Short mmCIF file of C-alpha atoms in Angstrom, two decimals:
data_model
loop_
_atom_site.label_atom_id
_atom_site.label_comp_id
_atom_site.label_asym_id
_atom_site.label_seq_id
_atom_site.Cartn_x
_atom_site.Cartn_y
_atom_site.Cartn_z
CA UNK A 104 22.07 -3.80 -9.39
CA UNK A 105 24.02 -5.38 -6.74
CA UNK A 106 23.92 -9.60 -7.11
CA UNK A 107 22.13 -9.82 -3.53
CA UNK A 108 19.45 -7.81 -5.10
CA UNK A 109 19.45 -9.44 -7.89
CA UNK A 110 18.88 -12.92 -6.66
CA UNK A 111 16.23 -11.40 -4.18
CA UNK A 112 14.35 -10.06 -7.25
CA UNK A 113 14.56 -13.46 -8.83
CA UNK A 114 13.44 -15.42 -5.86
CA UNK A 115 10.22 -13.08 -5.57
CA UNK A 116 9.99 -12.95 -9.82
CA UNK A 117 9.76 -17.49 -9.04
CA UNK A 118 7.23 -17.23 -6.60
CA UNK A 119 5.25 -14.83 -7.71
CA UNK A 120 5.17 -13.92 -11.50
CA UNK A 121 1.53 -12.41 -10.93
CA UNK A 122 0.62 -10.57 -8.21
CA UNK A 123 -3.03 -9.41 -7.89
CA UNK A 124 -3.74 -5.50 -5.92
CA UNK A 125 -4.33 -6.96 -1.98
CA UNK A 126 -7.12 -4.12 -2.04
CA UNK A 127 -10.25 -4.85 -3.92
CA UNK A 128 -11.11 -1.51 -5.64
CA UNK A 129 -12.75 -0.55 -9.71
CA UNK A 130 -10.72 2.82 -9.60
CA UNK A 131 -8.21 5.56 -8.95
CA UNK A 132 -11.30 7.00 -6.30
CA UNK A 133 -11.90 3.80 -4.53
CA UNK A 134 -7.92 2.63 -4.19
CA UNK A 135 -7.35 5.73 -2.91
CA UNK A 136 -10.23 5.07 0.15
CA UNK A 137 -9.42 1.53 0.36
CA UNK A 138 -5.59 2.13 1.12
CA UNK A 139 -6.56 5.30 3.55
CA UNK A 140 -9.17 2.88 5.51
CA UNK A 141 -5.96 0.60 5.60
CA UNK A 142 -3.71 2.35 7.50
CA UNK A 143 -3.24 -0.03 10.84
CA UNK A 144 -5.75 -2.74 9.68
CA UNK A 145 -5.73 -5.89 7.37
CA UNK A 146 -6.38 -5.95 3.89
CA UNK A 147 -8.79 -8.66 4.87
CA UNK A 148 -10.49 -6.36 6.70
CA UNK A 149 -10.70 -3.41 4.71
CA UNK A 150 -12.00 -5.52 1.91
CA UNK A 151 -14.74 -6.05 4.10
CA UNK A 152 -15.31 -2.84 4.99
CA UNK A 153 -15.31 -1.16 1.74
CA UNK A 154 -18.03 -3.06 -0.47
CA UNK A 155 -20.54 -1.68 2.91
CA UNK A 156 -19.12 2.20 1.95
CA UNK A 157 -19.31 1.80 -1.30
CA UNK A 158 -22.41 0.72 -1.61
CA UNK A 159 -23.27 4.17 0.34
CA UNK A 160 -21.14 6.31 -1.63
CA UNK A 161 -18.43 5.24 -4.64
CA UNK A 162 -17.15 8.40 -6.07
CA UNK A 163 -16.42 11.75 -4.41
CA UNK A 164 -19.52 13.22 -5.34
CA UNK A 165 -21.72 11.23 -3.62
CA UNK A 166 -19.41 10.10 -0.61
CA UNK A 167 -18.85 14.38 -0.20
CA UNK A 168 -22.59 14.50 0.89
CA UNK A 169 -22.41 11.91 3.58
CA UNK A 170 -22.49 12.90 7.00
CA UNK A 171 -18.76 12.30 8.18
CA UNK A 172 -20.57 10.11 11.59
CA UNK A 173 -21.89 7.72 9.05
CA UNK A 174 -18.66 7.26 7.12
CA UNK A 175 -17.31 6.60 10.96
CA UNK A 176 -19.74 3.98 11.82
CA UNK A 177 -19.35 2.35 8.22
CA UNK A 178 -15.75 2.18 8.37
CA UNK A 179 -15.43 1.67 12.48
CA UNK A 180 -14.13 -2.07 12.70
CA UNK A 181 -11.06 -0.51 9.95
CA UNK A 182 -9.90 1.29 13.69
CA UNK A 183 -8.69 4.74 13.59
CA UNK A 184 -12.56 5.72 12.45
CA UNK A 185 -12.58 9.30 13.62
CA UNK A 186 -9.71 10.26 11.67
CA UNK A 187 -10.34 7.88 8.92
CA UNK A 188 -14.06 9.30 8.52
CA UNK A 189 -12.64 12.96 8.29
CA UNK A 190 -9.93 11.88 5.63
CA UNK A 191 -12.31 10.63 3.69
CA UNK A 192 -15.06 13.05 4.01
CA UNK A 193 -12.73 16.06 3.14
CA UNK A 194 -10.60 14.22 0.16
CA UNK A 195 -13.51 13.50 -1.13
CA UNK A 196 -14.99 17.52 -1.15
CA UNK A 197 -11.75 18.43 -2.53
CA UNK A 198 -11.46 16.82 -5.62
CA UNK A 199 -14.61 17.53 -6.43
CA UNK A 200 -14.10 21.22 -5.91
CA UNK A 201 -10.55 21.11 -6.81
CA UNK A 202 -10.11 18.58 -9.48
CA UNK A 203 -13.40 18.01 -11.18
CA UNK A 204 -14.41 14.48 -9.33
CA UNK A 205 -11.10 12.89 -10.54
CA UNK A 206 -8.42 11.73 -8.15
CA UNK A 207 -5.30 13.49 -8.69
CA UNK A 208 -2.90 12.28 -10.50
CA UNK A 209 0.52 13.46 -8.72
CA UNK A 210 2.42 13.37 -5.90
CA UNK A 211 1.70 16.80 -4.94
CA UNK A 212 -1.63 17.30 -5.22
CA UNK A 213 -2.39 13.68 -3.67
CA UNK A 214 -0.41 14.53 -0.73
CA UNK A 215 -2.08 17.71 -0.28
CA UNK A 216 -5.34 15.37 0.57
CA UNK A 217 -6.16 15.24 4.13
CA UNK A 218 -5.56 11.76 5.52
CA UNK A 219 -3.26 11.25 2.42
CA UNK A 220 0.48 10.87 3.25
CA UNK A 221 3.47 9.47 1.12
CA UNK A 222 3.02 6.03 1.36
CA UNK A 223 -0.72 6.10 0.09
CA UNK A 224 -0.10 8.75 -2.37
CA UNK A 225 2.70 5.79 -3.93
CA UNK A 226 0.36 3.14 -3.98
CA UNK A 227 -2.29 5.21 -5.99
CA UNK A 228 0.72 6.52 -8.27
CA UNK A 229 1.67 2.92 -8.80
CA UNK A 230 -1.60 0.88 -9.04
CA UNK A 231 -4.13 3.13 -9.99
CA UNK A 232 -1.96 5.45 -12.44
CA UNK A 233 1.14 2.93 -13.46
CA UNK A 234 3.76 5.63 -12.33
CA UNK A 235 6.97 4.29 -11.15
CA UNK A 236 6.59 4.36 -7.20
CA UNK A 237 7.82 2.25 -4.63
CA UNK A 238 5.13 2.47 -1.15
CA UNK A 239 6.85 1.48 1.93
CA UNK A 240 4.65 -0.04 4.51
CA UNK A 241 5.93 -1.20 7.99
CA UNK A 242 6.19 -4.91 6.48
CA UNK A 243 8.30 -3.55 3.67
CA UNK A 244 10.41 -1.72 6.04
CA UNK A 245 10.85 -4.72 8.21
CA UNK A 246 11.85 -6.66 5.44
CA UNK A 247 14.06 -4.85 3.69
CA UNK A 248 15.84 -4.02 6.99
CA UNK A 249 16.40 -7.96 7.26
CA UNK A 250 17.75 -8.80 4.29
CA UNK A 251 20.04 -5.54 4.73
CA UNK A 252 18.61 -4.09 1.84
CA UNK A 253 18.59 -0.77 4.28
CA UNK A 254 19.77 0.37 7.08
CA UNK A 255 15.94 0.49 8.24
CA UNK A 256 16.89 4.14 9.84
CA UNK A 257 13.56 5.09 8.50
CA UNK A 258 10.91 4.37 6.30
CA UNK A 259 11.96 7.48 4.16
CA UNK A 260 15.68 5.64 4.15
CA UNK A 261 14.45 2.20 3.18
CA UNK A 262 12.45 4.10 0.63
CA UNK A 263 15.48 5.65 -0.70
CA UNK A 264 17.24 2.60 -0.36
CA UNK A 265 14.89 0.12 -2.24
CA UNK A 266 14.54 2.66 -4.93
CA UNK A 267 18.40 2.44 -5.44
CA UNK A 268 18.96 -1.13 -4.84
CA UNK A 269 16.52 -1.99 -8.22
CA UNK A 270 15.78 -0.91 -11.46
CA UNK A 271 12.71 1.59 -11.88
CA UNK A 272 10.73 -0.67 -14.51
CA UNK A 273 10.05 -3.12 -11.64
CA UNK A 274 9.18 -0.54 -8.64
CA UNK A 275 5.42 -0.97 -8.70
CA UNK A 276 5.56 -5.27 -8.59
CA UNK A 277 8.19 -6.04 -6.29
CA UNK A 278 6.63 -3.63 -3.91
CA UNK A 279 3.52 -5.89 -3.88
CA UNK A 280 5.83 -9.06 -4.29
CA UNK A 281 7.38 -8.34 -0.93
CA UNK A 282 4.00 -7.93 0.49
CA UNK A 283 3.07 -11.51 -0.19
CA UNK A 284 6.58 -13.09 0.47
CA UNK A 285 6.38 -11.24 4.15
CA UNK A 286 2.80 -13.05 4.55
CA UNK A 287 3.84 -16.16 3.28
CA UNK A 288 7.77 -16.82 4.30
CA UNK A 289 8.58 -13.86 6.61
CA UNK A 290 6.00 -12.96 9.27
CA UNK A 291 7.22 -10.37 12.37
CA UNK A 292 6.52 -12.67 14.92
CA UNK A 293 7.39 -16.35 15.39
CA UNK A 294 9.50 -16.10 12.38
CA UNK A 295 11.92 -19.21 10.88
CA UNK A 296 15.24 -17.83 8.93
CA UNK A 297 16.12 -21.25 8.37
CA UNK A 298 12.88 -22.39 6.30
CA UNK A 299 12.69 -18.58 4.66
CA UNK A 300 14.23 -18.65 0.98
CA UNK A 301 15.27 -15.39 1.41
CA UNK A 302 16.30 -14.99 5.11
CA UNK A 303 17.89 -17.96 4.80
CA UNK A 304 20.80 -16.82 2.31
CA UNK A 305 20.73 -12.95 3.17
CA UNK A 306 19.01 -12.85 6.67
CA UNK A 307 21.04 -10.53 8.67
#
């Protein structure tokens, strides 16, 4: 590990030593929702959002025999609701034909879920299952572009990148670590190298 990514791990290890799962969920089923339903929305909001589903439907079997129009107007204020609504829907029909009413629990088979791509497939790897995974997000890829952590050619890259630049054992925290450092220190907009502890030595 190079000693910029070193310190950069220690810096996030300082200021956060716990770091809680953004999406409110009580299993591999409902993560897996939750972080499709936030796909271009807050976890603020999707934490709103998903206590009103789930009190319709919280496992596959019983969200499968919703009508996909009520999943949309559930889940509508989340944005992307047609496509969202379908995800969902047909995920949910699938592992309960496919894979007995349990979510998946590889890469493969997760990505073969509609409405299920890479990045989502990582987070339920990481949090759900505790498989070494590292989910780049746009904030992720933002961030590790700035502190030239990647070349930020891609989110694939940074992906590659991130996985190389730190050890495997501590993949599934910083990934969330970074998450609540961007929030906190290193917003998109309107953003303040100078006050940033991390910008601030390796802002590039």
């Amino acid at each position: 590990m190079s000693p910029k990514a070193a310190d950069i791990q220690r810096i996030l290890e300082e200021l956060y030593p716990e770091v809680p799962i953004p999406l409110q969920h009580k299993d591999a089923y409902t993560l897996l929702v939750a972080v499709v339903l936030s796909a271009q929305c807050t976890d603020e909001r999707v934490n709103q959002i998903t206590p009103l589903l789930f009190a319709r439907a919280d496992n596959p079997y019983d969200m499968a025999k919703l009508d996909v129009e009520e999943i949309k107007e559930i889940i509508k204020p989340c944005g992307l609701s047609p496509a969202k609504s379908k995800g969902i829907s047909g995920l949910s029909k699938i592992i309960v034909e496919k894979h007995g009413g349990h979510v998946p629990e590889s890469f493969e088979a997760l990505e073969a879920l509609p409405g299920v791509g890479h990045k989502t497939a990582s987070v339920v790897m990481s949090q759900a299952f505790g498989h070494p995974a590292f989910p780049v997000d746009t904030h992720i890829h933002r961030l590790a572009t700035r502190w030239g952590l990647s070349s930020g050619k891609s989110v694939e890259q940074t992906e590659k990148d991130l996985k190389a630049a730190f050890p495997e054992s501590s993949w599934n925290k910083l990934h969330l670590q970074i998450i609540f450092f961007g929030r906190q220190f290193c917003p998109a907009r309107n953003h303040k190298p100078e006050l940033c502890p991390i910008c601030s030595r390796y802002g590039v």
